[in-house]
PDB file of C-alpha atoms and ligand atoms in Angstrom:
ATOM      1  CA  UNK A1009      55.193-176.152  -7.450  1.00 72.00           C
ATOM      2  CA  UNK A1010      54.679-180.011  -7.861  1.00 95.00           C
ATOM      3  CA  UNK A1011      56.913-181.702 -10.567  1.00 98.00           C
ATOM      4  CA  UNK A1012      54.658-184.295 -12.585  1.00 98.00           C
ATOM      5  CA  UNK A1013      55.646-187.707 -13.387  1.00 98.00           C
ATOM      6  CA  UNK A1014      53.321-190.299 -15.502  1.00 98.00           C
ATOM      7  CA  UNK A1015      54.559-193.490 -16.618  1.00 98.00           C
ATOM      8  CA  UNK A1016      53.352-195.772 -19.355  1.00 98.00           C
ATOM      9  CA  UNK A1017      53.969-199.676 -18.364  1.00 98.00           C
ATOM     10  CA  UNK A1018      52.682-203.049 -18.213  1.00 97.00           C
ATOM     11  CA  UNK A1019      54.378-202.969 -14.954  1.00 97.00           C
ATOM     12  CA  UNK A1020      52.498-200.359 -13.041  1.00 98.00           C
ATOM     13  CA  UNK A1021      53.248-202.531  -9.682  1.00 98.00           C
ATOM     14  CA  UNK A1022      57.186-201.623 -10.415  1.00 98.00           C
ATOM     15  CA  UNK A1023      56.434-198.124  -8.904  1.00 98.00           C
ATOM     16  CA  UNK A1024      57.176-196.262  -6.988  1.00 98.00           C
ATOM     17  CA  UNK A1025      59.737-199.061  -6.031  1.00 98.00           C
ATOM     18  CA  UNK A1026      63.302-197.262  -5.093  1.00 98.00           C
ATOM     19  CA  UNK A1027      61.166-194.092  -5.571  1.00 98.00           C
ATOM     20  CA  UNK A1028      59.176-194.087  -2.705  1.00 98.00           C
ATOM     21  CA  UNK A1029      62.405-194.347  -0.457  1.00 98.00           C
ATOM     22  CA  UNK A1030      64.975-191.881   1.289  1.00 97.00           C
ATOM     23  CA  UNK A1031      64.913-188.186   0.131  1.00 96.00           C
ATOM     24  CA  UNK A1032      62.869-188.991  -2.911  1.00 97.00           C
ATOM     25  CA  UNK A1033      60.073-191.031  -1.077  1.00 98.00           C
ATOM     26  CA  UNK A1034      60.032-188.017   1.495  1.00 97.00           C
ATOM     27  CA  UNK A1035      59.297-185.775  -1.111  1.00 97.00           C
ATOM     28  CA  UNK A1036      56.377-187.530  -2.798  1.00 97.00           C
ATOM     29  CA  UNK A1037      55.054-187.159   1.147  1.00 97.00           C
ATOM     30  CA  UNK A1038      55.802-183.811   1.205  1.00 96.00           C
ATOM     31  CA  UNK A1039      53.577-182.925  -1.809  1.00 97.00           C
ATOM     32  CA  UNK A1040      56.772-181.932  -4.319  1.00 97.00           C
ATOM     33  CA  UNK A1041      55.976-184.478  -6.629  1.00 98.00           C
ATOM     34  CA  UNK A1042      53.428-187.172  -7.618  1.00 98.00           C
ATOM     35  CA  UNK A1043      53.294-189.988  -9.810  1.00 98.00           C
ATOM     36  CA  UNK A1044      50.562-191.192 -12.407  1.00 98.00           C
ATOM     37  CA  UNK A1045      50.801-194.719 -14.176  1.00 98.00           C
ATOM     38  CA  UNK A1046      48.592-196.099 -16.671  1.00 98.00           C
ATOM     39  CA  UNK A1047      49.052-199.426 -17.951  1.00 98.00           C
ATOM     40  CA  UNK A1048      48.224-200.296 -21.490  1.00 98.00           C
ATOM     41  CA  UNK A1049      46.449-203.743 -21.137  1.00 98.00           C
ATOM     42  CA  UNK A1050      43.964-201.573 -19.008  1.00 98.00           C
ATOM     43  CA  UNK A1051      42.542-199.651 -22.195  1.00 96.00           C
ATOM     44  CA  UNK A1052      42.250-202.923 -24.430  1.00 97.00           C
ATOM     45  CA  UNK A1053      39.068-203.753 -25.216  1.00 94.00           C
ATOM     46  CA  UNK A1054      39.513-207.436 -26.948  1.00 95.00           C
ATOM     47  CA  UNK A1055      39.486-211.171 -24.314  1.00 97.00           C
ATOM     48  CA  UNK A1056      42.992-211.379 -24.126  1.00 97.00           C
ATOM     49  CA  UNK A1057      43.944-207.529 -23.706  1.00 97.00           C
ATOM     50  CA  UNK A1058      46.613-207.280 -26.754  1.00 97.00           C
ATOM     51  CA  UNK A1059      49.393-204.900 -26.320  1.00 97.00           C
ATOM     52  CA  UNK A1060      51.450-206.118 -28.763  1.00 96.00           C
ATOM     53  CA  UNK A1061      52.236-208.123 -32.121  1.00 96.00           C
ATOM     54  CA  UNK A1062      54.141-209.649 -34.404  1.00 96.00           C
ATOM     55  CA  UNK A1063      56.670-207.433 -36.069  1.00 96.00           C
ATOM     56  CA  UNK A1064      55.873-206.608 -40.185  1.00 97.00           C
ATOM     57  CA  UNK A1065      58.268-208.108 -42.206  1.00 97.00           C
ATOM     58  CA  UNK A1066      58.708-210.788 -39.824  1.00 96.00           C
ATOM     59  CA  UNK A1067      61.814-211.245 -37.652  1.00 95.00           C
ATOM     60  CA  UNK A1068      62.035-212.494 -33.840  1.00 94.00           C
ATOM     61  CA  UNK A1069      59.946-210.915 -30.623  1.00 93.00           C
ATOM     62  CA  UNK A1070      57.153-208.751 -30.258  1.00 95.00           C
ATOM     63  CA  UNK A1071      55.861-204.833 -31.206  1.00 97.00           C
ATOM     64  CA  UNK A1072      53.680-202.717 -29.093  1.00 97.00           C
ATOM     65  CA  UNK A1073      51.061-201.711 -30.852  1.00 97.00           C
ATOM     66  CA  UNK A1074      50.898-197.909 -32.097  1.00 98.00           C
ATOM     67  CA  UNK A1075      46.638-197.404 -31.684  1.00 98.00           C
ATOM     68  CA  UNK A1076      46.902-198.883 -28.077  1.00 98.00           C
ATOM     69  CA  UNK A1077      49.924-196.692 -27.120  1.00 98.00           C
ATOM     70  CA  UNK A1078      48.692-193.488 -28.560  1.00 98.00           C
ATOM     71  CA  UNK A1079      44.864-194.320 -26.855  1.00 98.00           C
ATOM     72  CA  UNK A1080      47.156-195.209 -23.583  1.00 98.00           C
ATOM     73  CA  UNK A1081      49.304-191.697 -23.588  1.00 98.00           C
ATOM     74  CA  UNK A1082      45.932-189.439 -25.007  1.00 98.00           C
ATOM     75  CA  UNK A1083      44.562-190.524 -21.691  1.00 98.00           C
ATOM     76  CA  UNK A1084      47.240-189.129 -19.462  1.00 98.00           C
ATOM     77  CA  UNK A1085      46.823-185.641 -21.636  1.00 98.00           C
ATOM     78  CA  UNK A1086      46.369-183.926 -17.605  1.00 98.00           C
ATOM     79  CA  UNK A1087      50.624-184.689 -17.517  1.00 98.00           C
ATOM     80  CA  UNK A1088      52.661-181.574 -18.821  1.00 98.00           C
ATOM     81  CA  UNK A1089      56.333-181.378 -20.273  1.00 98.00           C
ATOM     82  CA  UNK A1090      57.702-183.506 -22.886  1.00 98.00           C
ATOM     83  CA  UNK A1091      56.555-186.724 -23.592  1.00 98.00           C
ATOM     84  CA  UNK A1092      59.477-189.107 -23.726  1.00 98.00           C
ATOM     85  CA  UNK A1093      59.968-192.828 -24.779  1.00 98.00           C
ATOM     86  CA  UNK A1094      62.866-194.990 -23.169  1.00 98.00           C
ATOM     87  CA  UNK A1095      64.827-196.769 -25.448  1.00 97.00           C
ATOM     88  CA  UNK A1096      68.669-197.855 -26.177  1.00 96.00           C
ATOM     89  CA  UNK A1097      68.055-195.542 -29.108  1.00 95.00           C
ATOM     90  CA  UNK A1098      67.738-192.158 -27.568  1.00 97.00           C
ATOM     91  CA  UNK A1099      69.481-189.110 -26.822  1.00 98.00           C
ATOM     92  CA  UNK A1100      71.924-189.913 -23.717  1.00 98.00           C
ATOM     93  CA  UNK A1101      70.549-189.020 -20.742  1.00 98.00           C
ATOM     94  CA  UNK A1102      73.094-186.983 -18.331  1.00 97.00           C
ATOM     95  CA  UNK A1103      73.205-184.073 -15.941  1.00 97.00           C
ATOM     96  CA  UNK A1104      72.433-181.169 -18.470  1.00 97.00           C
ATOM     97  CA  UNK A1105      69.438-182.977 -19.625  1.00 98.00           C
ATOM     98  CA  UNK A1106      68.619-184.027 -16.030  1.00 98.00           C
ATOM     99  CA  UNK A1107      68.298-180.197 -15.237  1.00 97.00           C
ATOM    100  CA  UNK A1108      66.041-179.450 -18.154  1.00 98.00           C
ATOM    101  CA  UNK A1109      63.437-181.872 -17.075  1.00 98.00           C
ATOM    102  CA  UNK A1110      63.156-180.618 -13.787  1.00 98.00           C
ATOM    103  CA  UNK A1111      62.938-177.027 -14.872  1.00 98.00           C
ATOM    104  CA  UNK A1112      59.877-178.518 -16.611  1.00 98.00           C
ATOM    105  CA  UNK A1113      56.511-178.884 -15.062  1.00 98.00           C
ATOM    106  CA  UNK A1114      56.923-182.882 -15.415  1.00 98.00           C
ATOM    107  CA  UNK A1115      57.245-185.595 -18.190  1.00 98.00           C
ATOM    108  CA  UNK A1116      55.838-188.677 -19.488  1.00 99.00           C
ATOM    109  CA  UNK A1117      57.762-191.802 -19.648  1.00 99.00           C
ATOM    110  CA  UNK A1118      56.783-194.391 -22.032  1.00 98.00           C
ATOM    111  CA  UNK A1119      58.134-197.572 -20.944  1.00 98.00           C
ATOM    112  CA  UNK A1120      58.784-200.097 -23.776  1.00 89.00           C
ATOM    113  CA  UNK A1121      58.969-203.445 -23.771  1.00 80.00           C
ATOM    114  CA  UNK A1122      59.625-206.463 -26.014  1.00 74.00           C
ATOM    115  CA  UNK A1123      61.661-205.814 -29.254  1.00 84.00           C
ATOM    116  CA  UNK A1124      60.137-202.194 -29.392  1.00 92.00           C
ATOM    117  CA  UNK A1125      57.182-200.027 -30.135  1.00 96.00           C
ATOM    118  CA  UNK A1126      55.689-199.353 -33.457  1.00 97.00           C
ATOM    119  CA  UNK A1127      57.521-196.351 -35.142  1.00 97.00           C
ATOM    120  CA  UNK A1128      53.867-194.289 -36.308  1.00 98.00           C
ATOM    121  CA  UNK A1129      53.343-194.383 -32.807  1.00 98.00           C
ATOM    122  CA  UNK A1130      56.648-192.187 -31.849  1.00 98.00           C
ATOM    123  CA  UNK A1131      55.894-189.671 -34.745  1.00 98.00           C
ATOM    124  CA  UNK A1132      52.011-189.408 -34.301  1.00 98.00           C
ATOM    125  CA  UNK A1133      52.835-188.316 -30.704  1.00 98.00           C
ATOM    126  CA  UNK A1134      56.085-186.914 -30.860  1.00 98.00           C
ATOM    127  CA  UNK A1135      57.999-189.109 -28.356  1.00 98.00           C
ATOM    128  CA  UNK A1136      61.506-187.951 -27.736  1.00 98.00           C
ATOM    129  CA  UNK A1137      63.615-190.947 -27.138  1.00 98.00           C
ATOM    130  CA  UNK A1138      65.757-191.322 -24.546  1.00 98.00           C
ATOM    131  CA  UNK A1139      68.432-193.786 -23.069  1.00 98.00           C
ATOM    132  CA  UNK A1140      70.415-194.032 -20.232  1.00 98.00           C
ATOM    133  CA  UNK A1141      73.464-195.438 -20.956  1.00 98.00           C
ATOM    134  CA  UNK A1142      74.942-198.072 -24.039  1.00 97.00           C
ATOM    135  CA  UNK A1143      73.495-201.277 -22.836  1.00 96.00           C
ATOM    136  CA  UNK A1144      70.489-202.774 -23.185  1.00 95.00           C
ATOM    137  CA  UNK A1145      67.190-203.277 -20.338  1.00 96.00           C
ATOM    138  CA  UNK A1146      64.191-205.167 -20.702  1.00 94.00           C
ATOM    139  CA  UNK A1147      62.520-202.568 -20.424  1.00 96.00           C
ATOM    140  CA  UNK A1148      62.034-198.649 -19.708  1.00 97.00           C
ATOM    141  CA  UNK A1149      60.895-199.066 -15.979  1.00 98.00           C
ATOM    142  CA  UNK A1150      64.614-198.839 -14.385  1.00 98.00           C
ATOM    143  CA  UNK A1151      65.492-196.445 -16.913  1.00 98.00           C
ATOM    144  CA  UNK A1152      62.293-194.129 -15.994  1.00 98.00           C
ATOM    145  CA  UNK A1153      62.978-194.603 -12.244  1.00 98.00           C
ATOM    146  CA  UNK A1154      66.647-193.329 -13.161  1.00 98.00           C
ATOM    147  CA  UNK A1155      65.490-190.256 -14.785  1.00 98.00           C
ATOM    148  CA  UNK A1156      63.308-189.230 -12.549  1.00 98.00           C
ATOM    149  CA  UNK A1157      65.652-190.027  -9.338  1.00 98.00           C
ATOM    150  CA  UNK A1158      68.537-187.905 -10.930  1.00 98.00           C
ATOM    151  CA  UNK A1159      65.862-185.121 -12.302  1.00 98.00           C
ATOM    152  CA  UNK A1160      63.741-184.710  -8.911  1.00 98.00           C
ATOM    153  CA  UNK A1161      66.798-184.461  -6.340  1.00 96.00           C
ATOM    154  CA  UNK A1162      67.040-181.091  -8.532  1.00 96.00           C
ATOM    155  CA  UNK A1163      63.770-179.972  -7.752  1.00 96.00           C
ATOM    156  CA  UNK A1164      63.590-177.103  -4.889  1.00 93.00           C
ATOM    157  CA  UNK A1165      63.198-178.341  -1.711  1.00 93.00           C
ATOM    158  CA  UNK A1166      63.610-181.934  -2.549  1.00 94.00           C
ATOM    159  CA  UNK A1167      66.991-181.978  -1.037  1.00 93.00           C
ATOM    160  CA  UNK A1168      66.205-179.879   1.610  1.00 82.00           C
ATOM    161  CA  UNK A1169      69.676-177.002   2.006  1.00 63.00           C
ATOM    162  CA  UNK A1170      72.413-178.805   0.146  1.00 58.00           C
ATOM    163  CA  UNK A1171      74.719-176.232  -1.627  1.00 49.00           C
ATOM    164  CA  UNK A1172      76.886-179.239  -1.591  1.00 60.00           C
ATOM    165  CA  UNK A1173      75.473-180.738  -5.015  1.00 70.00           C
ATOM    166  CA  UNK A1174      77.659-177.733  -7.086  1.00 72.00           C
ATOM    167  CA  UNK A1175      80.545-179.830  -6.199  1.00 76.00           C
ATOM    168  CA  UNK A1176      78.873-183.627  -6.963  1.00 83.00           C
ATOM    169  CA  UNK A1177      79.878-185.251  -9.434  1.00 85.00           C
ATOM    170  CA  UNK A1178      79.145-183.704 -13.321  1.00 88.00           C
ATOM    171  CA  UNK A1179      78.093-180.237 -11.850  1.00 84.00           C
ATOM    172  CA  UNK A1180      81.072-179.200 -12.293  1.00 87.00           C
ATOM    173  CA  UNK A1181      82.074-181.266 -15.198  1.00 91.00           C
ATOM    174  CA  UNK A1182      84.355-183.451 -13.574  1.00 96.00           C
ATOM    175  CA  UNK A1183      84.253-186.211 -10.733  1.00 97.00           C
ATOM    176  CA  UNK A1184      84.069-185.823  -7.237  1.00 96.00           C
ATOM    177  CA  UNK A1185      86.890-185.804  -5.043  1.00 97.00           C
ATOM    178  CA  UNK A1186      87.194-188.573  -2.863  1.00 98.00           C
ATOM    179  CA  UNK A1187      85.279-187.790   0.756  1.00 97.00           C
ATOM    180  CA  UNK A1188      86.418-188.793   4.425  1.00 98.00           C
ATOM    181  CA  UNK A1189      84.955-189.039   7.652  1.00 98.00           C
ATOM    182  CA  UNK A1190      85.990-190.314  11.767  1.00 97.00           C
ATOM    183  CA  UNK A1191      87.806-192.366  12.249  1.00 98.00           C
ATOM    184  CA  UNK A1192      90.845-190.938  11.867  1.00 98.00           C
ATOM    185  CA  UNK A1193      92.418-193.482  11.094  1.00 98.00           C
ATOM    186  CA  UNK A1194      90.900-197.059   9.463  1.00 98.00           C
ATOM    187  CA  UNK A1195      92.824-200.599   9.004  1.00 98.00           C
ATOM    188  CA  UNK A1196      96.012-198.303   9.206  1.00 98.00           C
ATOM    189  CA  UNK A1197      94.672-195.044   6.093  1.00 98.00           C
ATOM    190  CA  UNK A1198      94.649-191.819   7.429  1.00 98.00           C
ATOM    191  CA  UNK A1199      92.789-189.038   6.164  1.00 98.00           C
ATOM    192  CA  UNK A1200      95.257-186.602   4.524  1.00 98.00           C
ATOM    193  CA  UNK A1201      96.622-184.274   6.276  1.00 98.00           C
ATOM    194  CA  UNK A1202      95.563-181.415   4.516  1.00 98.00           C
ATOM    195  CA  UNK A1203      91.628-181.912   5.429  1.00 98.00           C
ATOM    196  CA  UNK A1204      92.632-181.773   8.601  1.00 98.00           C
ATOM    197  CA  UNK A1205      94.486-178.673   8.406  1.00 98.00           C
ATOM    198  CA  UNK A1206      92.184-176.287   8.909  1.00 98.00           C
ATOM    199  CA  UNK A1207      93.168-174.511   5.435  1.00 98.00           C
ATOM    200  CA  UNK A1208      90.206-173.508   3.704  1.00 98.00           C
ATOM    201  CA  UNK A1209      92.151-172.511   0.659  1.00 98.00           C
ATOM    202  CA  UNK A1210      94.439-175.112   0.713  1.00 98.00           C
ATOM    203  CA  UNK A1211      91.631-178.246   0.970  1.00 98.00           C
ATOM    204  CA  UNK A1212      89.676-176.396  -1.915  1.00 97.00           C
ATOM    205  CA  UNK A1213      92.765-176.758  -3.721  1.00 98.00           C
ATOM    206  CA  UNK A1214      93.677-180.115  -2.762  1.00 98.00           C
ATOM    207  CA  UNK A1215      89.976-181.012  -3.649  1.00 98.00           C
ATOM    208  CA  UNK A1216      90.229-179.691  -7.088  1.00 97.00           C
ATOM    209  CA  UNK A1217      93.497-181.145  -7.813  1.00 98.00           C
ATOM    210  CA  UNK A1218      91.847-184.658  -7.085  1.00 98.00           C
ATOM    211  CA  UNK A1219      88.756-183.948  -8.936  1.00 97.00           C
ATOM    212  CA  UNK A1220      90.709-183.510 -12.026  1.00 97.00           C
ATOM    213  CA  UNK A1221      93.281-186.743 -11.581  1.00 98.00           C
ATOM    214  CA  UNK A1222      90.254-188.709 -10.891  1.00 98.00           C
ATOM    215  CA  UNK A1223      88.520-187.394 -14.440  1.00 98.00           C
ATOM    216  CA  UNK A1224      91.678-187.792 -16.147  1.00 98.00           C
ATOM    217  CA  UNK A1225      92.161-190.946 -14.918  1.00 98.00           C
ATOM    218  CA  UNK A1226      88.439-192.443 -15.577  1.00 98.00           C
ATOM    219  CA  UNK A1227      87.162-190.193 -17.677  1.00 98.00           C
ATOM    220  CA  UNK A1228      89.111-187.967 -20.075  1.00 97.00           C
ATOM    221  CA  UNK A1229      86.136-187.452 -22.240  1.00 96.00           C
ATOM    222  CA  UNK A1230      84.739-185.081 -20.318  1.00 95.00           C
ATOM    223  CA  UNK A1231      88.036-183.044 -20.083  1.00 96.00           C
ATOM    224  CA  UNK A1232      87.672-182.217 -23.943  1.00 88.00           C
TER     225      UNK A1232
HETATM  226  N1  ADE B 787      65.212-199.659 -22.637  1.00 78.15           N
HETATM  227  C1  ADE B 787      66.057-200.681 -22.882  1.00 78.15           C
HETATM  228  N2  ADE B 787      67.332-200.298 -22.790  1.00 78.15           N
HETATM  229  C2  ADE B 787      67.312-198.967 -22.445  1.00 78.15           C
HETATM  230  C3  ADE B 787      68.308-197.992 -22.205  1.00 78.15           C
HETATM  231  N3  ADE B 787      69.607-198.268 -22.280  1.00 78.15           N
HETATM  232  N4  ADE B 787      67.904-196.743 -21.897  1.00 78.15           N
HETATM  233  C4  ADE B 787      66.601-196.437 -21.845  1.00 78.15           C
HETATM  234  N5  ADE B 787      65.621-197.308 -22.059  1.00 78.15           N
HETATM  235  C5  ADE B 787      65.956-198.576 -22.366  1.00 78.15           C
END
């Protein structure tokens, strides 16, 4: 089964960018996914291929127009799943909603850019919005890539046999414990003891016992 990804952006030269590298990149070879873009500008039909305008009821920057976005995402109809629009007004994107998307046959990703896009455009053609975190991008590409990094190392086979990513960060609900490898010893730190041990039940427990410092320490929100 192929997972689907289309993107909508002036920037169609931005992809695949960091996702045509590492495990992702080796995955797109492999056949699990593919990637679509369509850029707007290609579908205008005036001299200077207007995307967007100036916003009604005035105020500073520029609107993407609503009949060249909805022309731009009718055309990429042949990409299934949910149709979703990056913006610092969305739902927050996390891990939960990371797994739903790749449990779905793909998405769209409508990149915005300049102050926004027009709002008829978001109803006619149900755009869910979506953000990735409280700050605020030029524009949707990074925050596309993002999503569909974090959503495609949890397709099968993408990441080849790691049982590992149950104990990643957020799968569990908490923070990862911290990791070590040789040497031994480094500028004087030694692993712990107890990873060296030997003690399968002990290490889990150790591991755990870090896992929840570390969330209590950075993050106590996702204790409650
Ligand atoms: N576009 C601009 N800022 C964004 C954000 N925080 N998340 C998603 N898309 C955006």
């Amino acid at each position: 089964m192929k997972w689907k990804a289309g993107i909508v952006t002036l920037y169609p030269e931005a992809f695949p960018g960091p996702l045509g590298v590492g495990v992702i990149g080796r995955a797109k070879a492999d056949g699990l996914w593919s990637l679509n873009t369509i850029n707007p500008r290609d579908i205008t039909e005036d001299k200077h291929r207007t995307v967007d305008d100036t916003p009604a009821g005035g105020g500073p920057g520029m609107v993407m127009r609503a009949d060249i976005l909805a022309r731009t995402i009718d055309k990429m109809e042949a990409v299934p799943g949910p149709k979703l629009l990056l913006s610092p007004r969305g739902r927050p994107f996390d891990q939960p909603f990371a797994h739903e998307l790749s449990e779905q046959p793909g998405a769209l990703f409508v990149c915005g850019r300049f102050e926004g896009v027009d709002q008829r455009v978001i109803e006619a053609r149900e755009l869910v919005e979506v953000s990735i975190g409280d700050y605020v991008l030029a524009g949707g590409e990074v925050a596309a890539m993002a999503m569909i990094e974090a959503c495609l190392r949890l397709v099968p086979g993408v990441l080849g046999a790691l049982a590992s990513r149950d104990e990643e960060s957020f799968e569990n609900g908490l923070l990862e414990y911290p990791q070590f490898t040789r040497p031994r010893e480094f500028e004087g730190r030694h692993i712990p003891d107890v990873l060296l041990s030997g003690d399968h039940k002990k290490i889990a427990q150790w591991r755990e016992e870090q896992s929840l410092a570390l969330t209590r320490a950075r993050r106590p929100d996702l204790l409650k």
